[in-house]
Tab-separated table of C-alpha atoms in Angstrom:
chain	number	residue	atom	x	y	z
A	1	ARG	CA	103.669	85.727	-9.348
A	2	LYS	CA	104.093	81.971	-9.031
A	3	GLU	CA	104.372	80.577	-5.524
A	4	VAL	CA	107.531	78.687	-6.427
A	5	GLU	CA	109.717	79.800	-9.322
A	6	GLN	CA	112.531	78.002	-11.042
A	7	ASP	CA	114.589	78.516	-14.164
A	8	PRO	CA	113.273	75.835	-16.531
A	9	GLY	CA	116.659	75.339	-18.176
A	10	PRO	CA	117.730	73.124	-19.769
A	11	PHE	CA	121.138	73.040	-18.177
A	12	ASN	CA	123.478	71.078	-20.433
A	13	VAL	CA	126.668	70.172	-18.606
A	14	PRO	CA	129.495	67.688	-19.205
A	15	GLU	CA	130.081	64.745	-16.937
A	16	GLY	CA	132.016	65.730	-13.864
A	17	ALA	CA	130.802	69.310	-13.862
A	18	THR	CA	129.335	71.114	-10.899
A	19	VAL	CA	125.916	72.632	-11.457
A	20	ALA	CA	123.696	74.747	-9.242
A	21	PHE	CA	119.970	75.411	-9.352
A	22	ASN	CA	118.119	78.148	-7.558
A	23	CYS	CA	114.505	78.481	-6.629
A	24	THR	CA	112.517	81.307	-5.078
A	25	TYR	CA	109.292	81.110	-3.145
A	26	SER	CA	106.786	83.856	-2.501
A	27	ASN	CA	105.190	82.933	0.801
A	28	SER	CA	107.380	83.970	3.696
A	29	ALA	CA	105.404	81.686	5.997
A	30	SER	CA	106.523	78.595	4.094
A	31	GLN	CA	107.597	75.919	6.497
A	32	SER	CA	109.211	72.996	4.725
A	33	PHE	CA	111.390	72.795	1.665
A	34	PHE	CA	112.440	69.944	-0.548
A	35	TRP	CA	114.142	69.035	-3.764
A	36	TYR	CA	112.489	66.293	-5.777
A	37	ARG	CA	113.753	64.623	-8.890
A	38	GLN	CA	111.424	63.646	-11.711
A	39	ASP	CA	112.423	61.476	-14.620
A	40	CYS	CA	110.522	61.668	-17.865
A	41	ARG	CA	106.996	60.295	-17.531
A	42	LYS	CA	107.617	59.173	-13.946
A	43	GLU	CA	106.480	60.337	-10.554
A	44	PRO	CA	108.569	62.777	-8.500
A	45	LYS	CA	110.953	61.217	-6.014
A	46	LEU	CA	112.305	62.932	-2.953
A	47	LEU	CA	115.942	63.853	-3.395
A	48	MET	CA	116.449	65.684	-0.136
A	49	SER	CA	114.839	67.942	2.391
A	50	VAL	CA	116.311	71.394	2.822
A	51	TYR	CA	117.172	72.678	6.269
A	52	SER	CA	117.985	76.181	7.411
A	53	SER	CA	121.514	75.171	8.320
A	54	GLY	CA	122.111	73.659	4.904
A	55	ASN	CA	122.565	69.962	4.352
A	56	GLU	CA	124.593	67.638	2.223
A	57	ASP	CA	123.960	64.165	0.901
A	58	GLY	CA	126.881	62.788	-1.038
A	59	ARG	CA	127.335	64.908	-4.155
A	60	PHE	CA	124.241	66.974	-3.411
A	61	THR	CA	124.144	70.062	-1.225
A	62	ALA	CA	120.997	72.015	-0.460
A	63	GLN	CA	120.769	75.425	1.132
A	64	LEU	CA	117.948	77.628	2.310
A	65	ASN	CA	117.992	81.397	2.656
A	66	ARG	CA	114.838	82.417	4.475
A	67	ALA	CA	115.626	86.118	4.377
A	68	SER	CA	115.835	86.095	0.590
A	69	GLN	CA	113.316	83.286	0.206
A	70	TYR	CA	115.410	81.145	-2.024
A	71	ILE	CA	116.593	77.573	-2.047
A	72	SER	CA	119.540	76.148	-3.892
A	73	LEU	CA	120.743	72.739	-4.970
A	74	LEU	CA	124.354	72.055	-5.866
A	75	ILE	CA	125.358	68.897	-7.679
A	76	ARG	CA	129.042	68.061	-7.784
A	77	ASP	CA	130.776	65.633	-10.127
A	78	SER	CA	127.697	65.257	-12.343
A	79	LYS	CA	126.877	61.798	-13.627
A	80	LEU	CA	124.919	60.850	-16.714
A	81	SER	CA	122.315	59.379	-14.387
A	82	ASP	CA	121.729	62.810	-12.848
A	83	SER	CA	119.918	63.846	-16.039
A	84	ALA	CA	116.374	64.614	-14.938
A	85	THR	CA	114.083	67.461	-13.978
A	86	TYR	CA	114.678	68.840	-10.503
A	87	LEU	CA	111.642	70.179	-8.720
A	88	CYS	CA	111.787	72.755	-5.978
A	89	VAL	CA	108.984	71.981	-3.571
A	90	VAL	CA	107.576	73.988	-0.713
A	91	ASN	CA	105.032	73.338	1.976
A	92	ILE	CA	103.393	76.715	2.285
A	93	GLY	CA	101.745	75.905	5.562
A	94	THR	CA	98.634	77.888	6.417
A	95	GLY	CA	97.042	74.623	7.477
A	96	ARG	CA	97.634	72.986	4.142
A	97	ARG	CA	99.872	69.985	4.188
A	98	ALA	CA	100.087	69.458	0.456
A	99	LEU	CA	103.159	70.480	-1.446
A	100	THR	CA	103.555	73.307	-3.938
A	101	PHE	CA	105.803	72.441	-6.839
A	102	GLY	CA	107.962	74.606	-8.982
A	103	SER	CA	107.837	73.867	-12.689
A	104	GLY	CA	111.216	72.203	-12.518
A	105	THR	CA	114.689	72.710	-13.916
A	106	ARG	CA	115.812	70.272	-16.541
A	107	LEU	CA	119.366	68.966	-16.311
A	108	GLN	CA	121.048	67.111	-19.138
A	109	VAL	CA	124.477	65.681	-18.339
A	110	GLN	CA	126.428	64.896	-21.454
A	111	PRO	CA	129.289	62.416	-21.943
B	1	GLY	CA	110.773	54.269	2.202
B	2	ALA	CA	107.039	53.873	2.190
B	3	VAL	CA	105.355	52.574	-0.943
B	4	VAL	CA	102.337	54.013	-2.683
B	5	SER	CA	100.756	52.255	-5.617
B	6	GLN	CA	98.408	53.513	-8.284
B	7	HIS	CA	96.197	51.605	-10.634
B	8	PRO	CA	95.951	51.660	-13.556
B	9	SER	CA	99.295	52.994	-14.707
B	10	TRP	CA	97.763	54.145	-17.950
B	11	VAL	CA	94.309	54.244	-19.468
B	12	ILE	CA	92.831	55.244	-22.796
B	13	CYS	CA	89.130	55.933	-22.912
B	14	LYS	CA	86.494	57.459	-25.112
B	15	SER	CA	85.115	60.907	-24.491
B	16	GLY	CA	82.131	60.828	-22.151
B	17	THR	CA	83.163	57.777	-20.172
B	18	SER	CA	84.241	57.695	-16.536
B	19	VAL	CA	87.598	56.501	-15.302
B	20	LYS	CA	88.492	55.433	-11.774
B	21	ILE	CA	92.043	55.659	-10.478
B	22	GLU	CA	93.076	53.941	-7.250
B	23	CYS	CA	95.796	55.072	-4.891
B	24	ARG	CA	96.972	52.729	-2.134
B	25	SER	CA	99.469	53.097	0.646
B	26	LEU	CA	100.986	49.627	0.916
B	27	ASP	CA	102.872	49.608	4.183
B	28	PHE	CA	101.507	52.494	6.190
B	29	GLN	CA	98.237	54.144	7.030
B	30	ALA	CA	97.509	57.447	5.370
B	31	THR	CA	94.824	59.636	6.860
B	32	THR	CA	95.470	62.142	4.122
B	33	MET	CA	96.177	61.586	0.470
B	34	PHE	CA	96.632	64.181	-2.223
B	35	TRP	CA	95.744	64.142	-5.890
B	36	TYR	CA	97.853	66.070	-8.388
B	37	ARG	CA	97.672	66.581	-12.111
B	38	GLN	CA	100.555	67.320	-14.426
B	39	PHE	CA	100.244	68.491	-18.010
B	40	PRO	CA	103.231	68.140	-20.354
B	41	LYS	CA	106.143	70.399	-19.452
B	42	GLN	CA	104.243	71.876	-16.524
B	43	SER	CA	104.541	71.459	-12.799
B	44	LEU	CA	102.369	69.257	-10.649
B	45	MET	CA	99.184	71.038	-9.638
B	46	LEU	CA	97.283	70.010	-6.549
B	47	MET	CA	93.713	69.070	-7.377
B	48	ALA	CA	92.357	67.997	-4.022
B	49	THR	CA	93.145	66.732	-0.561
B	50	SER	CA	91.528	63.451	0.312
B	51	ASN	CA	90.731	62.900	3.981
B	52	GLU	CA	89.843	59.478	5.317
B	53	GLY	CA	86.239	59.343	6.411
B	54	SER	CA	85.317	62.855	5.321
B	55	LYS	CA	84.803	64.916	2.202
B	56	ALA	CA	87.710	65.888	0.048
B	57	THR	CA	88.927	69.450	-0.110
B	58	TYR	CA	89.187	70.725	-3.662
B	59	GLU	CA	91.497	73.408	-4.957
B	60	GLN	CA	90.067	76.454	-6.637
B	61	GLY	CA	89.057	75.741	-10.203
B	62	VAL	CA	88.737	71.981	-9.747
B	63	GLU	CA	85.188	70.752	-10.234
B	64	LYS	CA	84.237	68.441	-7.396
B	65	ASP	CA	81.372	66.922	-9.381
B	66	LYS	CA	83.697	66.023	-12.198
B	67	PHE	CA	86.559	64.674	-10.111
B	68	LEU	CA	84.988	62.469	-7.476
B	69	ILE	CA	87.221	61.470	-4.601
B	70	ASN	CA	86.530	58.736	-2.108
B	71	HIS	CA	88.807	57.901	0.814
B	72	ALA	CA	86.965	55.077	2.488
B	73	SER	CA	89.884	53.470	4.288
B	74	LEU	CA	93.254	54.419	5.677
B	75	THR	CA	95.036	52.815	2.765
B	76	LEU	CA	92.881	53.603	-0.248
B	77	SER	CA	91.739	56.730	-2.039
B	78	THR	CA	90.053	56.751	-5.434
B	79	LEU	CA	89.713	59.494	-8.012
B	80	THR	CA	86.968	59.133	-10.594
B	81	VAL	CA	87.083	61.373	-13.635
B	82	THR	CA	83.471	61.545	-14.742
B	83	SER	CA	82.411	62.222	-18.313
B	84	ALA	CA	86.018	62.541	-19.377
B	85	HIS	CA	86.932	64.841	-22.255
B	86	PRO	CA	90.160	65.175	-24.237
B	87	GLU	CA	91.214	68.176	-22.143
B	88	ASP	CA	91.243	65.880	-19.098
B	89	SER	CA	94.098	63.936	-20.659
B	90	SER	CA	96.953	64.296	-18.217
B	91	PHE	CA	99.266	62.553	-15.776
B	92	TYR	CA	97.443	62.036	-12.482
B	93	ILE	CA	99.600	61.398	-9.425
B	94	CYS	CA	98.576	60.674	-5.877
B	95	SER	CA	100.630	61.046	-2.765
B	96	ALA	CA	100.151	59.823	0.753
B	97	ARG	CA	101.455	61.442	3.881
B	98	GLU	CA	103.176	59.439	6.547
B	99	TRP	CA	103.435	61.157	9.854
B	100	GLY	CA	106.887	61.380	11.302
B	101	LEU	CA	107.886	61.842	14.897
B	102	ALA	CA	106.535	64.878	16.722
B	103	GLY	CA	108.374	67.929	15.500
B	104	ALA	CA	109.840	66.198	12.465
B	105	THR	CA	108.932	67.120	8.942
B	106	ASP	CA	106.268	64.797	7.594
B	107	THR	CA	107.020	63.115	4.327
B	108	GLN	CA	104.871	62.534	1.312
B	109	TYR	CA	105.307	59.526	-0.892
B	110	PHE	CA	104.134	59.567	-4.453
B	111	GLY	CA	102.442	56.886	-6.443
B	112	PRO	CA	103.855	56.075	-9.889
B	113	GLY	CA	101.116	58.052	-11.602
B	114	THR	CA	98.346	57.260	-14.054
B	115	ARG	CA	98.539	58.521	-17.588
B	116	LEU	CA	95.033	59.226	-18.873
B	117	THR	CA	94.343	59.722	-22.549
B	118	VAL	CA	90.820	60.635	-23.571
B	119	LEU	CA	90.048	60.215	-27.251
């Protein structure tokens, strides 16, 4: 089983749509959670951290369910510029401070 | 946010040659840097953790004699792919960790990546 699993998509949605991605992680001791965005042939860029209480940043809302070990990202009012691959990222702790990446979910927002 | 640079951004080399990739933290000191590799349509895979002033820690399956890591200063880590082969062709990305306040989640900043093509 992969440490971090995501639906690869692609998710094809029209502009203005609301889209949600889920991610599951296998290590219950995981400590930190993030969503990164990666554009084609570019490095990942931090979109937002994910907190237990849930957090929102503009059109983006992230939630964490520790009991079920899943993380979600909701994007409202999708823009063309939101087209990218969204990476679910987990710090699995155990003394390691590197990040474990999911394989990403591709989003294509269409006009 | 903090800035991490990588050089070169892309390189094409012949099989059997060695390639050095530099990763620099430009406006902060990074005691730890990480090297990742990403093959097409796959996720980033951690190769090794680079610790300033000490030996790197390699992930299982990564050959330390093939991927030489040096972290001689708080702002520079280098990855040298020795005797490169076509299967080493990949996107290599470094990240540097900036410590936050006590109790806060530390943040990693990624370099722009180096695309290596071995002919």
